[in-house]
Amino acid sequence: MPEWMTPPKVVVMGVSGCGKSLIGARLARELDIAFFDADDFHSAANVQKMAEGIPLTDADRADWLEALAGLLAREPALVLACSALKRRYREQLRQAVPALRFLYLEGDFATIRGRLAGRHDHYFKGDDMLRSQFAQLEPPGVDEAVAVSIDQPPVRVLQRCVDALSAPGVYDGHRQ
């Protein structure tokens, strides 16, 4: 991490299957800071719903978002893998940490569907849930996040994320 950069608080966001956990964990390792996966903060009821192929509602996500906001406020620096599908979810997280940075892993339905088809031992199931995530996704604008295409090898996605965080004036707390 460059000396001029304040300890980052970063959310790696996108729909399920875009690589949030993989890239987030690697980014945290690269930055030598803590990594958290927002999936670990879901209630047992939410996990059960998703395992049954039932998309979560805003009400289902309310306590989860509150827990994540608390985590973001407590930790001195971290990378959080979190879907953050809607602008209001991102705003709620940013209320806890105004300098919070978002990296949006962007990909199309077919690419992500192919990745999800290869997953085993994960509660996220079915095309309906993925369609639901794309339907709920409010892609962040350039004022909210840096978009990184996942249509490239993970090492390049990671490098693009590191570059975005390393650019002076972009992710050092001076510019939202």
mmCIF file of N, CA, C and O in Angstrom, residues 14-20 39 83 85 112-113 116 119 122-124 129-130 133-134:
data_model
loop_
_atom_site.group_PDB
_atom_site.id
_atom_site.type_symbol
_atom_site.label_atom_id
_atom_site.label_comp_id
_atom_site.label_asym_id
_atom_site.label_seq_id
_atom_site.Cartn_x
_atom_site.Cartn_y
_atom_site.Cartn_z
ATOM 1 N N GLY A 14 -20.750 -6.993 -6.355
ATOM 2 C CA GLY A 14 -21.302 -7.525 -7.587
ATOM 3 C C GLY A 14 -22.227 -8.683 -7.273
ATOM 4 O O GLY A 14 -22.382 -9.085 -6.116
ATOM 5 N N VAL A 15 -22.823 -9.230 -8.312
ATOM 6 C CA VAL A 15 -23.752 -10.346 -8.120
ATOM 7 C C VAL A 15 -22.993 -11.608 -7.729
ATOM 8 O O VAL A 15 -21.775 -11.704 -7.911
ATOM 9 N N SER A 16 -23.720 -12.579 -7.218
ATOM 10 C CA SER A 16 -23.113 -13.843 -6.838
ATOM 11 C C SER A 16 -22.449 -14.483 -8.051
ATOM 12 O O SER A 16 -22.993 -14.472 -9.153
ATOM 13 N N GLY A 17 -21.250 -14.996 -7.839
ATOM 14 C CA GLY A 17 -20.527 -15.670 -8.905
ATOM 15 C C GLY A 17 -19.570 -14.779 -9.674
ATOM 16 O O GLY A 17 -18.854 -15.256 -10.546
ATOM 17 N N CYS A 18 -19.511 -13.489 -9.351
ATOM 18 C CA CYS A 18 -18.634 -12.576 -10.093
ATOM 19 C C CYS A 18 -17.188 -12.643 -9.618
ATOM 20 O O CYS A 18 -16.296 -12.121 -10.288
ATOM 21 N N GLY A 19 -16.939 -13.270 -8.474
ATOM 22 C CA GLY A 19 -15.573 -13.388 -7.969
ATOM 23 C C GLY A 19 -15.260 -12.514 -6.776
ATOM 24 O O GLY A 19 -14.091 -12.306 -6.442
ATOM 25 N N LYS A 20 -16.286 -12.024 -6.092
ATOM 26 C CA LYS A 20 -16.065 -11.126 -4.956
ATOM 27 C C LYS A 20 -15.160 -11.738 -3.889
ATOM 28 O O LYS A 20 -14.237 -11.082 -3.408
ATOM 29 N N ASP A 39 -21.224 -12.894 3.201
ATOM 30 C CA ASP A 39 -22.057 -14.097 3.306
ATOM 31 C C ASP A 39 -22.007 -14.690 4.714
ATOM 32 O O ASP A 39 -22.977 -15.287 5.173
ATOM 33 N N SER A 83 -22.343 -8.221 -1.945
ATOM 34 C CA SER A 83 -23.089 -7.956 -3.175
ATOM 35 C C SER A 83 -23.419 -6.476 -3.335
ATOM 36 O O SER A 83 -23.278 -5.933 -4.429
ATOM 37 N N LEU A 85 -26.020 -4.779 -3.912
ATOM 38 C CA LEU A 85 -26.707 -4.687 -5.201
ATOM 39 C C LEU A 85 -27.397 -3.353 -5.454
ATOM 40 O O LEU A 85 -27.454 -2.896 -6.589
ATOM 41 N N ILE A 112 -21.378 -15.320 -15.682
ATOM 42 C CA ILE A 112 -21.541 -15.629 -14.264
ATOM 43 C C ILE A 112 -22.308 -16.935 -14.079
ATOM 44 O O ILE A 112 -21.959 -17.742 -13.209
ATOM 45 N N ARG A 113 -23.284 -17.178 -14.906
ATOM 46 C CA ARG A 113 -24.020 -18.456 -14.836
ATOM 47 C C ARG A 113 -23.060 -19.625 -15.023
ATOM 48 O O ARG A 113 -23.131 -20.628 -14.321
ATOM 49 N N LEU A 116 -21.126 -20.110 -11.813
ATOM 50 C CA LEU A 116 -21.947 -20.696 -10.744
ATOM 51 C C LEU A 116 -22.211 -22.182 -10.982
ATOM 52 O O LEU A 116 -22.311 -22.953 -10.026
ATOM 53 N N ARG A 119 -19.741 -24.370 -9.251
ATOM 54 C CA ARG A 119 -19.609 -24.287 -7.789
ATOM 55 C C ARG A 119 -20.237 -25.487 -7.110
ATOM 56 O O ARG A 119 -21.297 -25.963 -7.507
ATOM 57 N N HIS A 122 -22.068 -24.638 -2.013
ATOM 58 C CA HIS A 122 -22.402 -23.237 -1.782
ATOM 59 C C HIS A 122 -23.915 -23.129 -1.749
ATOM 60 O O HIS A 122 -24.605 -23.792 -2.514
ATOM 61 N N TYR A 123 -24.425 -22.287 -0.864
ATOM 62 C CA TYR A 123 -25.878 -22.209 -0.699
ATOM 63 C C TYR A 123 -26.581 -21.509 -1.843
ATOM 64 O O TYR A 123 -27.778 -21.622 -2.007
ATOM 65 N N PHE A 124 -25.860 -20.752 -2.650
ATOM 66 C CA PHE A 124 -26.499 -20.029 -3.752
ATOM 67 C C PHE A 124 -26.876 -21.026 -4.834
ATOM 68 O O PHE A 124 -26.027 -21.732 -5.360
ATOM 69 N N MET A 129 -32.329 -17.419 -8.853
ATOM 70 C CA MET A 129 -31.658 -16.527 -7.899
ATOM 71 C C MET A 129 -30.708 -15.578 -8.613
ATOM 72 O O MET A 129 -30.626 -14.400 -8.268
ATOM 73 N N LEU A 130 -29.995 -16.086 -9.619
ATOM 74 C CA LEU A 130 -29.082 -15.212 -10.362
ATOM 75 C C LEU A 130 -29.877 -14.153 -11.128
ATOM 76 O O LEU A 130 -29.507 -12.976 -11.129
ATOM 77 N N GLN A 133 -30.822 -11.526 -8.755
ATOM 78 C CA GLN A 133 -29.728 -10.613 -8.423
ATOM 79 C C GLN A 133 -29.527 -9.578 -9.536
ATOM 80 O O GLN A 133 -29.363 -8.394 -9.265
ATOM 81 N N PHE A 134 -29.550 -10.034 -10.788
ATOM 82 C CA PHE A 134 -29.400 -9.089 -11.904
ATOM 83 C C PHE A 134 -30.576 -8.117 -11.947
ATOM 84 O O PHE A 134 -30.392 -6.941 -12.262
#
